[in-house]
XYZ file of C-alpha atoms in Angstrom:
624
model
C -38.362 35.711 4.227
C -40.410 34.643 0.706
C -36.008 33.690 -0.265
C -35.999 31.355 2.924
C -38.461 29.529 2.290
C -37.261 29.106 -1.567
C -33.794 27.552 0.273
C -35.395 25.350 2.187
C -37.911 24.269 -0.469
C -34.549 23.663 -3.236
C -33.229 22.132 -0.250
C -36.012 19.265 0.257
C -35.808 18.487 -3.669
C -31.778 17.930 -3.286
C -32.480 16.082 -1.104
C -34.980 13.911 -2.265
C -33.011 13.696 -5.396
C -30.227 12.024 -3.003
C -32.505 8.985 -1.313
C -34.065 8.196 -5.355
C -30.055 7.947 -6.870
C -29.449 5.658 -3.665
C -32.005 3.707 -3.766
C -31.631 2.871 -7.719
C -27.950 2.378 -7.139
C -28.932 -0.081 -4.644
C -31.890 -1.876 -7.236
C -28.807 -1.616 -10.150
C -25.792 -3.177 -7.909
C -28.282 -5.868 -6.735
C -27.742 -8.982 -8.628
C -30.538 -11.367 -10.657
C -33.788 -12.333 -9.024
C -33.330 -15.552 -8.768
C -37.188 -17.576 -9.176
C -38.933 -16.733 -6.165
C -42.728 -17.893 -7.181
C -44.708 -20.721 -6.115
C -44.983 -22.243 -9.708
C -41.659 -23.534 -10.202
C -42.287 -26.265 -7.182
C -43.187 -27.683 -10.348
C -41.120 -26.354 -13.196
C -38.083 -27.470 -14.213
C -36.299 -24.336 -16.265
C -33.865 -25.915 -19.591
C -32.123 -23.299 -21.266
C -31.426 -24.211 -25.012
C -29.276 -22.196 -27.362
C -32.642 -21.273 -29.507
C -35.033 -20.591 -26.272
C -35.752 -20.960 -22.493
C -38.149 -24.064 -21.648
C -40.326 -24.113 -18.218
C -40.612 -28.582 -18.261
C -43.542 -29.590 -15.731
C -42.932 -32.018 -13.363
C -46.248 -33.795 -13.546
C -47.729 -33.919 -16.972
C -43.479 -33.521 -18.782
C -45.115 -30.471 -21.430
C -42.917 -28.255 -22.318
C -44.069 -24.319 -22.175
C -42.312 -20.963 -22.654
C -39.627 -20.514 -19.296
C -38.175 -16.716 -20.210
C -38.294 -14.069 -17.952
C -40.294 -12.114 -20.233
C -43.102 -14.997 -20.218
C -44.975 -14.271 -16.409
C -46.053 -16.953 -14.500
C -49.327 -16.809 -15.455
C -49.489 -19.844 -18.388
C -47.744 -21.606 -15.728
C -49.939 -21.267 -13.384
C -53.071 -22.044 -15.767
C -50.901 -24.952 -16.490
C -50.390 -25.777 -13.107
C -54.111 -25.291 -13.079
C -55.226 -28.174 -15.449
C -52.941 -30.966 -14.224
C -53.138 -30.425 -10.643
C -57.499 -30.721 -10.998
C -57.194 -34.508 -12.928
C -54.196 -35.191 -10.048
C -56.417 -34.168 -7.101
C -54.280 -32.318 -5.230
C -55.982 -29.015 -3.255
C -54.636 -25.923 -5.913
C -55.459 -23.485 -3.381
C -53.173 -24.742 -0.820
C -50.855 -24.952 -3.486
C -50.674 -21.498 -5.111
C -50.884 -19.778 -1.955
C -48.034 -21.543 -0.435
C -44.726 -19.154 -0.151
C -40.927 -19.395 -0.561
C -38.819 -17.950 2.281
C -37.317 -14.502 0.762
C -34.749 -12.205 1.918
C -35.610 -9.982 4.933
C -35.957 -6.618 3.150
C -33.519 -3.073 4.631
C -35.219 -0.434 5.879
C -35.231 1.914 2.931
C -33.938 5.773 2.519
C -38.196 6.539 2.574
C -39.122 5.130 5.560
C -40.793 1.706 4.341
C -41.280 -0.782 6.588
C -38.991 -3.855 6.541
C -41.204 -7.062 6.186
C -40.036 -10.582 7.590
C -39.959 -13.933 6.665
C -40.146 -17.413 7.606
C -36.468 -18.659 6.692
C -36.569 -22.785 6.032
C -39.526 -23.573 4.939
C -42.282 -23.667 2.880
C -45.328 -21.845 4.735
C -48.706 -23.510 3.817
C -50.715 -20.353 4.364
C -54.248 -20.058 4.146
C -56.219 -17.030 4.077
C -59.901 -17.275 5.205
C -62.426 -16.082 2.495
C -63.018 -12.038 2.679
C -67.396 -11.245 2.960
C -68.512 -10.415 0.104
C -71.460 -7.456 0.217
C -73.994 -8.395 -2.215
C -73.919 -4.288 -3.393
C -75.087 -3.407 -6.510
C -72.499 -0.793 -6.804
C -69.713 -3.005 -6.219
C -66.552 -2.970 -8.098
C -66.038 -6.485 -10.541
C -62.363 -5.758 -9.652
C -62.773 -6.361 -6.257
C -64.277 -9.186 -6.191
C -62.185 -10.756 -8.786
C -59.304 -10.239 -6.267
C -61.460 -11.414 -3.363
C -62.245 -14.508 -4.757
C -58.974 -14.702 -6.327
C -57.815 -18.822 -6.619
C -53.963 -17.459 -5.504
C -55.782 -16.125 -1.227
C -59.231 -17.886 -1.213
C -59.017 -22.142 -0.417
C -62.756 -24.080 -1.015
C -65.133 -23.218 2.317
C -67.725 -26.113 1.888
C -70.284 -23.332 4.437
C -69.036 -20.227 2.572
C -69.899 -21.539 -0.517
C -73.759 -22.576 1.030
C -74.532 -19.475 2.414
C -74.099 -17.448 -0.723
C -76.222 -19.874 -2.373
C -79.156 -18.767 -0.388
C -77.973 -15.617 0.039
C -78.389 -15.281 -3.836
C -81.109 -16.773 -3.771
C -82.825 -14.254 -1.566
C -81.547 -11.866 -3.076
C -82.831 -12.027 -6.667
C -85.411 -13.837 -5.481
C -84.660 -17.159 -7.327
C -87.129 -20.470 -6.224
C -85.856 -22.623 -4.011
C -86.442 -25.595 -6.568
C -83.181 -23.789 -8.166
C -80.944 -26.345 -6.297
C -82.937 -29.223 -7.844
C -82.773 -28.368 -11.210
C -80.309 -30.279 -13.493
C -78.472 -27.590 -15.536
C -77.271 -25.819 -12.068
C -76.120 -28.912 -10.901
C -74.443 -29.204 -13.690
C -72.885 -25.852 -13.901
C -71.794 -25.982 -9.857
C -70.315 -29.198 -10.763
C -68.035 -28.011 -13.758
C -67.129 -24.294 -11.613
C -66.459 -26.686 -7.787
C -66.357 -30.283 -8.093
C -66.151 -29.618 -4.494
C -69.049 -28.615 -3.248
C -72.431 -30.682 -2.180
C -75.269 -28.660 -3.030
C -77.916 -28.692 -0.012
C -81.909 -30.463 0.009
C -84.343 -27.734 0.129
C -84.933 -28.146 3.357
C -81.604 -27.562 4.101
C -81.287 -24.050 2.268
C -85.125 -22.654 3.592
C -83.393 -23.288 6.973
C -79.957 -21.508 5.646
C -82.464 -17.963 3.904
C -84.084 -18.235 7.262
C -81.035 -18.001 9.901
C -80.033 -15.516 7.245
C -83.720 -12.983 7.771
C -82.862 -13.552 11.840
C -79.576 -11.843 11.617
C -80.398 -8.905 9.704
C -83.752 -9.290 11.319
C -82.120 -8.127 14.658
C -79.472 -5.825 12.471
C -82.731 -3.511 12.291
C -84.108 -4.234 15.880
C -81.066 -2.809 17.510
C -80.627 -0.051 15.132
C -83.786 1.051 15.837
C -84.440 -0.248 19.935
C -80.760 3.213 19.531
C -83.087 5.511 17.643
C -82.760 8.379 19.368
C -85.729 10.295 17.552
C -89.531 9.431 16.249
C -90.320 6.853 13.355
C -93.100 6.604 10.895
C -94.667 3.527 10.253
C -95.923 3.125 6.657
C -98.948 0.322 6.284
C -99.003 -0.700 2.373
C -101.112 -3.024 1.406
C -99.893 -4.907 -2.005
C -102.103 -7.642 -3.760
C -100.222 -10.404 -6.146
C -101.768 -11.923 -9.810
C -103.062 -14.720 -7.424
C -105.455 -12.716 -6.182
C -103.313 -12.562 -2.150
C -103.219 -9.890 -0.605
C -100.859 -8.649 1.694
C -99.581 -5.652 3.947
C -96.241 -4.271 4.041
C -94.679 -2.579 7.268
C -92.174 -0.063 6.430
C -90.107 2.794 9.478
C -88.875 5.796 7.874
C -86.702 7.394 10.087
C -84.205 10.006 10.467
C -80.686 8.269 12.048
C -77.464 9.692 13.935
C -76.118 10.896 11.037
C -79.220 12.680 9.928
C -79.921 9.990 7.337
C -83.642 9.118 6.128
C -83.845 4.963 6.859
C -86.783 2.732 5.369
C -87.035 -0.360 7.137
C -89.400 -3.462 5.777
C -90.948 -4.712 8.977
C -93.629 -6.526 8.003
C -94.229 -8.529 4.930
C -97.725 -10.170 6.748
C -99.981 -12.592 4.183
C -103.867 -11.659 4.920
C -106.728 -14.054 3.755
C -110.744 -12.841 3.525
C -111.543 -12.979 6.837
C -108.681 -9.655 7.762
C -110.922 -7.450 9.099
C -110.335 -3.762 10.747
C -110.725 -5.249 14.096
C -108.233 -7.915 12.809
C -105.578 -6.177 10.683
C -105.053 -3.341 13.452
C -104.296 -6.090 16.536
C -101.255 -7.172 13.276
C -100.118 -3.854 13.849
C -100.350 -2.962 16.924
C -98.631 -7.501 17.621
C -96.069 -5.937 15.128
C -95.464 -3.173 16.647
C -95.213 -4.782 20.363
C -92.850 -6.590 18.125
C -89.402 -4.219 17.397
C -90.622 -2.456 21.414
C -91.327 0.841 18.544
C -94.793 1.560 19.914
C -93.430 4.909 22.642
C -91.343 6.176 19.096
C -94.152 6.500 16.559
C -94.772 9.528 15.845
C -97.354 8.635 12.817
C -98.291 6.343 10.263
C -98.997 6.328 6.162
C -101.714 4.668 5.205
C -101.919 3.869 1.292
C -105.948 5.495 0.937
C -107.604 8.000 1.915
C -111.131 7.090 2.196
C -110.506 3.454 4.235
C -108.674 1.623 7.332
C -111.364 4.517 9.277
C -111.730 2.152 12.371
C -107.665 0.575 11.940
C -106.781 4.104 12.699
C -108.691 4.563 15.605
C -108.369 1.517 17.513
C -104.278 2.257 17.355
C -104.337 5.099 18.773
C -106.207 4.098 20.857
C -103.927 1.509 22.450
C -101.081 4.128 21.543
C -102.723 6.972 23.929
C -103.845 3.988 26.867
C -99.808 3.815 27.667
C -98.000 7.466 26.049
C -100.130 10.505 25.229
C -99.273 10.773 22.137
C -97.588 13.681 20.439
C -100.225 16.905 19.133
C -102.847 14.417 21.226
C -102.862 12.500 18.354
C -103.319 15.628 15.239
C -100.260 14.484 13.819
C -100.108 10.605 13.548
C -103.265 9.476 10.895
C -101.191 10.614 7.606
C -101.907 9.494 3.653
C -99.777 8.627 1.137
C -99.547 11.340 -1.540
C -99.054 9.613 -4.419
C -102.159 7.077 -3.281
C -104.344 10.817 -3.758
C -102.638 11.143 -6.928
C -104.008 7.779 -7.915
C -107.292 8.543 -7.118
C -107.460 11.341 -9.124
C -105.982 10.067 -11.611
C -109.024 7.051 -11.971
C -110.873 10.051 -11.540
C -110.786 12.147 -13.948
C -110.213 8.801 -16.386
C -113.750 7.274 -15.415
C -115.209 10.427 -15.780
C -114.498 11.540 -19.081
C -114.447 7.741 -20.115
C -116.902 7.868 -23.283
C -114.708 11.404 -24.450
C -111.539 9.485 -24.687
C -112.839 6.297 -26.260
C -114.097 7.971 -28.996
C -110.707 9.708 -29.617
C -109.112 6.723 -29.798
C -111.674 4.962 -32.319
C -111.630 7.924 -34.602
C -107.263 7.622 -34.329
C -107.620 4.646 -34.978
C -109.797 4.756 -37.871
C -107.711 7.161 -39.381
C -104.545 4.671 -38.728
C -106.413 1.883 -40.194
C -104.779 2.269 -43.893
C -102.922 4.044 -46.014
C -105.345 5.702 -48.597
C -107.056 6.803 -44.677
C -104.358 8.930 -43.516
C -103.721 10.171 -46.909
C -107.067 11.539 -46.664
C -105.874 13.080 -43.271
C -103.075 14.547 -44.125
C -104.875 16.116 -47.381
C -107.340 17.733 -44.356
C -104.674 18.868 -42.451
C -102.881 20.717 -44.781
C -105.909 22.689 -46.025
C -107.225 23.560 -42.500
C -102.914 25.172 -42.109
C -101.907 22.351 -39.465
C -97.989 22.563 -39.387
C -97.540 20.972 -36.426
C -94.421 18.020 -36.404
C -96.340 15.688 -33.850
C -97.841 12.775 -35.204
C -101.163 10.509 -34.120
C -100.773 8.082 -31.311
C -103.005 4.879 -29.738
C -102.236 5.242 -26.226
C -102.299 2.065 -24.001
C -105.286 2.071 -21.121
C -103.484 1.101 -18.180
C -100.723 3.606 -18.803
C -102.848 7.355 -18.529
C -99.677 9.160 -19.531
C -99.772 7.707 -23.047
C -103.851 9.475 -22.915
C -102.142 12.387 -21.933
C -100.394 12.173 -24.959
C -102.626 10.466 -27.753
C -105.637 13.289 -26.335
C -103.000 16.567 -26.425
C -102.437 15.180 -30.179
C -105.753 14.793 -31.371
C -106.848 18.619 -29.934
C -104.179 20.065 -32.497
C -105.625 17.900 -35.002
C -108.904 18.450 -33.736
C -109.100 20.929 -37.266
C -108.470 18.100 -40.103
C -111.000 15.782 -38.136
C -113.694 18.219 -38.544
C -112.130 18.076 -42.393
C -111.972 13.976 -43.202
C -115.733 13.791 -41.104
C -117.157 15.378 -43.971
C -115.922 14.367 -46.925
C -115.236 10.633 -45.086
C -118.598 8.980 -44.340
C -117.276 5.552 -43.406
C -115.910 7.612 -40.047
C -118.425 6.403 -37.870
C -116.903 8.022 -34.673
C -117.746 11.827 -34.330
C -116.970 14.431 -31.247
C -119.179 17.854 -31.425
C -117.250 20.969 -30.466
C -118.046 20.176 -26.529
C -116.601 17.044 -26.872
C -113.372 18.528 -28.182
C -113.975 21.688 -25.884
C -113.234 18.374 -23.124
C -110.711 16.850 -24.918
C -109.062 19.815 -24.125
C -109.792 20.368 -20.444
C -109.020 16.801 -19.997
C -105.046 17.544 -21.830
C -104.862 20.041 -19.568
C -105.922 18.479 -16.476
C -103.732 15.427 -17.681
C -100.679 17.705 -17.844
C -100.897 19.192 -14.435
C -100.834 15.722 -13.122
C -97.961 14.342 -14.861
C -96.137 17.469 -13.821
C -96.913 16.859 -9.669
C -96.406 13.172 -10.753
C -92.621 13.635 -12.100
C -91.904 15.754 -9.303
C -92.408 13.826 -6.400
C -90.563 10.233 -8.852
C -87.757 12.796 -9.770
C -86.833 12.738 -6.350
C -85.382 9.861 -4.891
C -86.347 10.267 -1.002
C -89.251 12.964 -0.924
C -89.321 14.174 2.198
C -92.407 16.469 3.061
C -91.461 19.721 3.283
C -90.497 19.282 -0.477
C -93.451 18.244 -1.872
C -95.090 20.832 0.499
C -95.159 23.655 -2.034
C -96.659 20.770 -4.972
C -99.038 19.789 -2.474
C -100.666 23.969 -2.281
C -100.209 24.061 -5.824
C -102.604 20.957 -6.495
C -105.105 22.691 -4.444
C -105.027 25.944 -6.075
C -105.374 24.696 -9.421
C -108.291 22.372 -8.182
C -109.854 25.738 -6.625
C -109.707 26.999 -9.900
C -110.771 24.323 -11.906
C -113.693 24.076 -9.649
C -114.755 28.057 -11.139
C -115.266 26.255 -14.315
C -117.959 27.652 -16.094
C -118.783 24.147 -17.858
C -120.893 22.673 -15.681
C -120.010 19.260 -16.596
C -116.088 20.626 -15.963
C -117.055 21.502 -12.996
C -118.570 18.334 -11.868
C -115.386 16.535 -11.855
C -113.198 19.433 -10.679
C -115.430 19.040 -7.494
C -115.281 14.958 -7.544
C -111.060 15.715 -7.400
C -111.345 18.197 -5.145
C -113.301 16.207 -2.710
C -109.996 13.064 -2.824
C -107.637 15.735 -2.520
C -109.623 18.070 0.697
C -109.738 14.244 2.677
C -105.838 13.343 2.463
C -105.455 17.856 3.263
C -107.564 17.858 6.382
C -105.748 15.039 7.786
C -102.122 15.840 6.514
C -102.339 19.551 6.056
C -100.969 20.365 9.082
C -98.354 17.919 9.051
C -96.748 19.583 5.424
C -96.976 22.670 6.658
C -94.754 22.360 9.665
C -92.168 20.128 8.299
C -92.406 22.961 5.312
C -91.589 25.303 8.129
C -88.385 23.716 9.542
C -87.118 23.568 6.021
C -84.776 27.039 6.874
C -85.282 28.373 2.756
C -88.894 28.226 3.151
C -89.750 28.703 7.406
C -93.215 30.739 7.787
C -93.213 32.083 5.037
C -93.630 29.684 2.549
C -97.058 29.225 4.923
C -98.261 32.433 4.838
C -97.630 32.615 1.639
C -100.319 29.185 -0.088
C -102.616 30.410 2.313
C -103.242 33.971 1.131
C -104.421 31.937 -1.735
C -105.853 29.107 -0.662
C -107.768 29.928 1.624
C -108.421 34.065 0.774
C -109.563 36.134 4.076
C -109.148 32.657 6.425
C -106.470 33.136 6.096
C -104.909 34.485 9.441
C -106.922 32.148 11.484
C -105.586 29.349 9.386
C -101.653 30.646 9.561
C -102.138 31.357 13.442
C -103.414 27.826 13.715
C -100.273 25.719 12.196
C -98.127 28.539 14.361
C -99.641 27.602 17.407
C -99.310 23.301 16.444
C -96.156 24.339 15.534
C -95.071 25.071 19.334
C -97.068 23.405 20.747
C -95.716 20.056 19.353
C -91.954 21.948 20.153
C -92.630 22.092 23.657
C -93.820 18.287 23.574
C -90.096 17.376 21.873
C -88.036 19.633 24.346
C -89.931 17.416 27.604
C -89.339 14.480 25.984
C -86.209 14.855 24.090
C -85.238 12.365 26.152
C -87.319 9.593 27.920
C -87.831 7.894 23.790
C -88.171 4.500 25.889
C -90.251 2.234 28.546
C -88.569 3.011 31.138
C -88.436 6.770 30.287
C -89.957 9.778 32.919
C -89.983 13.450 32.232
C -86.792 14.971 32.595
C -85.839 15.737 36.058
C -86.096 12.271 37.373
C -82.873 11.643 37.823
C -83.747 12.756 41.504
C -82.922 10.048 43.906
C -85.941 8.162 45.344
C -86.633 5.329 47.979
C -89.695 3.697 46.793
C -91.708 3.705 43.944
C -94.355 5.520 45.666
C -91.914 8.817 46.373
C -90.748 8.474 42.767
C -94.490 8.233 41.255
C -95.950 11.501 43.793
C -92.807 13.310 42.730
C -93.268 13.042 38.548
C -95.473 16.066 39.325
C -93.067 18.243 40.730
C -90.494 16.581 38.003
C -93.235 18.414 35.280
C -94.176 21.526 37.195
C -89.533 22.160 37.189
C -88.752 21.845 33.277
C -91.751 23.207 32.022
C -91.295 26.337 34.662
C -87.225 26.645 33.647
C -87.365 25.548 30.493
C -90.256 26.206 28.912
C -89.879 29.507 28.067
C -85.472 29.503 27.039
C -86.474 26.902 24.067
C -89.664 28.672 23.004
C -87.181 31.318 22.396
C -84.737 29.515 20.474
C -88.071 28.491 17.979
C -88.781 32.632 18.146
C -85.016 33.102 16.852
C -85.469 30.527 14.253
C -88.655 32.241 13.088
C -87.387 35.684 13.631
C -84.490 35.557 10.710
C -84.163 35.519 7.537
C -84.493 32.226 5.875
C -81.831 30.367 4.261
C -81.747 31.632 0.577
C -83.130 29.687 -2.032
C -81.487 27.332 -3.725
C -83.778 24.444 -6.533
C -84.938 22.455 -4.756
C -84.034 19.066 -6.997
C -80.501 19.850 -6.210
C -80.727 19.580 -2.276
C -82.625 18.940 0.611
C -83.367 18.636 4.372
C -83.970 15.453 5.121
C -86.875 16.456 9.356
C -87.663 14.915 11.613
C -91.044 15.100 10.493
C -91.231 12.037 8.330
C -94.310 12.571 6.270
C -93.525 9.569 3.890
C -94.864 9.511 -0.128
C -94.832 5.533 0.217
């Protein structure tokens, strides 16, 4: 059998060689190629004993006409020459000369027929340019090539509006003299609109894009998380930004900005809740909402209550709204860091001033280096001053200062000009601050390292932070323990609102399941861990049952499963709603629960690096 296969392969190779020989012979038997480029409509080829020339019929300029020179230089000259004559160059260069029909090749190439007897001016409609930063430069050049695109005033006006929106340029840019000169030299036929016309074009683009987002949300079969962020500007203006996050049909995490609303001082919690409710109504997503993420853990309580109350009037929230109120994890980190910086402000100020004194002159820096050698400090780290607005630079400053503690102490003894000194207790605090800030930086880096940080990924990070805060609160130093308690109080507010959502999301990760909750809760709660784990397990089952019952009824016109039964009147239909629910619960809930039990009883998925792979989940708890 092997020999037969070899014989077949050899026969195929031989047949291919025969085809290649036939093609090669056909190519070599052809007559010399005629001048087929459209450029030769505007040049005459002149042959002399020395060389061949191409003479322009418009300006009589003599250019190289050798077959080895190509036609690029002729096209370039034609563009310059015809431009002075006000010809439409794109139409001239896109005209096709008649060509002979290409016969069917032995390799099965389809013949291409061209119209004979006349030159056809073929104008190809411009291809839409996608404003993708990763689009290749070659593709853009090919799209706007002179030979295939005719100037389009409307398309150019649209491109200008998109450019202004894409890069945030001011509308007044169209009135700038330099911009007008640039455009006129680039394309004299383009007429630049005024600011009002460009603004209308931008609003038209916005309307079309908004319609696309609305359609994607309207046809979504899952649920949506809505993130509410407060923005501020240097002009003291405030804005509220609403961003929807959801899992699409391809199980990809999508984020769409829905609204960006300007606020003023009169906006209270009542007005803010009305603004958000109106946005939910406009986007028709009130029945698709799973949770809302707010950037602050200590505010918006009244606003959240009003929104939940309004949503519950139309349809009960999942888990009675226990998973609805979610807070931003990155904002939690910022608040904890702010607590640390404020508590240790005096100590960090002393360290900053001491380092500034050491680096003030070369003489003092030399004495400091001598003190470091006498203290036996061989570290290669250099002293640095921080930028108070960047707390990670403050950490680097404190970490370097702790390594030079002995040098600072010796310098204080021999340098009377050093007015700022730190006591031994303050140096201990500096070391503790460095440890606190190092852990917070590690948490921050874990958040920033992931482009799409879902709850299952940062649940272990949040648990580690919880355990770390518990240990810091046990410090024998009263000042350090009091600072740690303030940090933990801020964390506890976040944990009380988000722990259940985070735990359920982690369980749905097949690498973790319930084991990750058991592992961390035993360290966090100690003897109370079994009760806490049971709460999470019961919450997961309740949520699963609600999803299984309402998976097919997420739009406004949806009803309970089984509502497809024929009905003669709305009254009869209303009476059967309870029966529909009863049928569904008694016939399918047990089967659905068994599916969940099977998942939980199966061993966890082989562990992999969290930085290399992640599983996007339908529970979309945001980090903002």
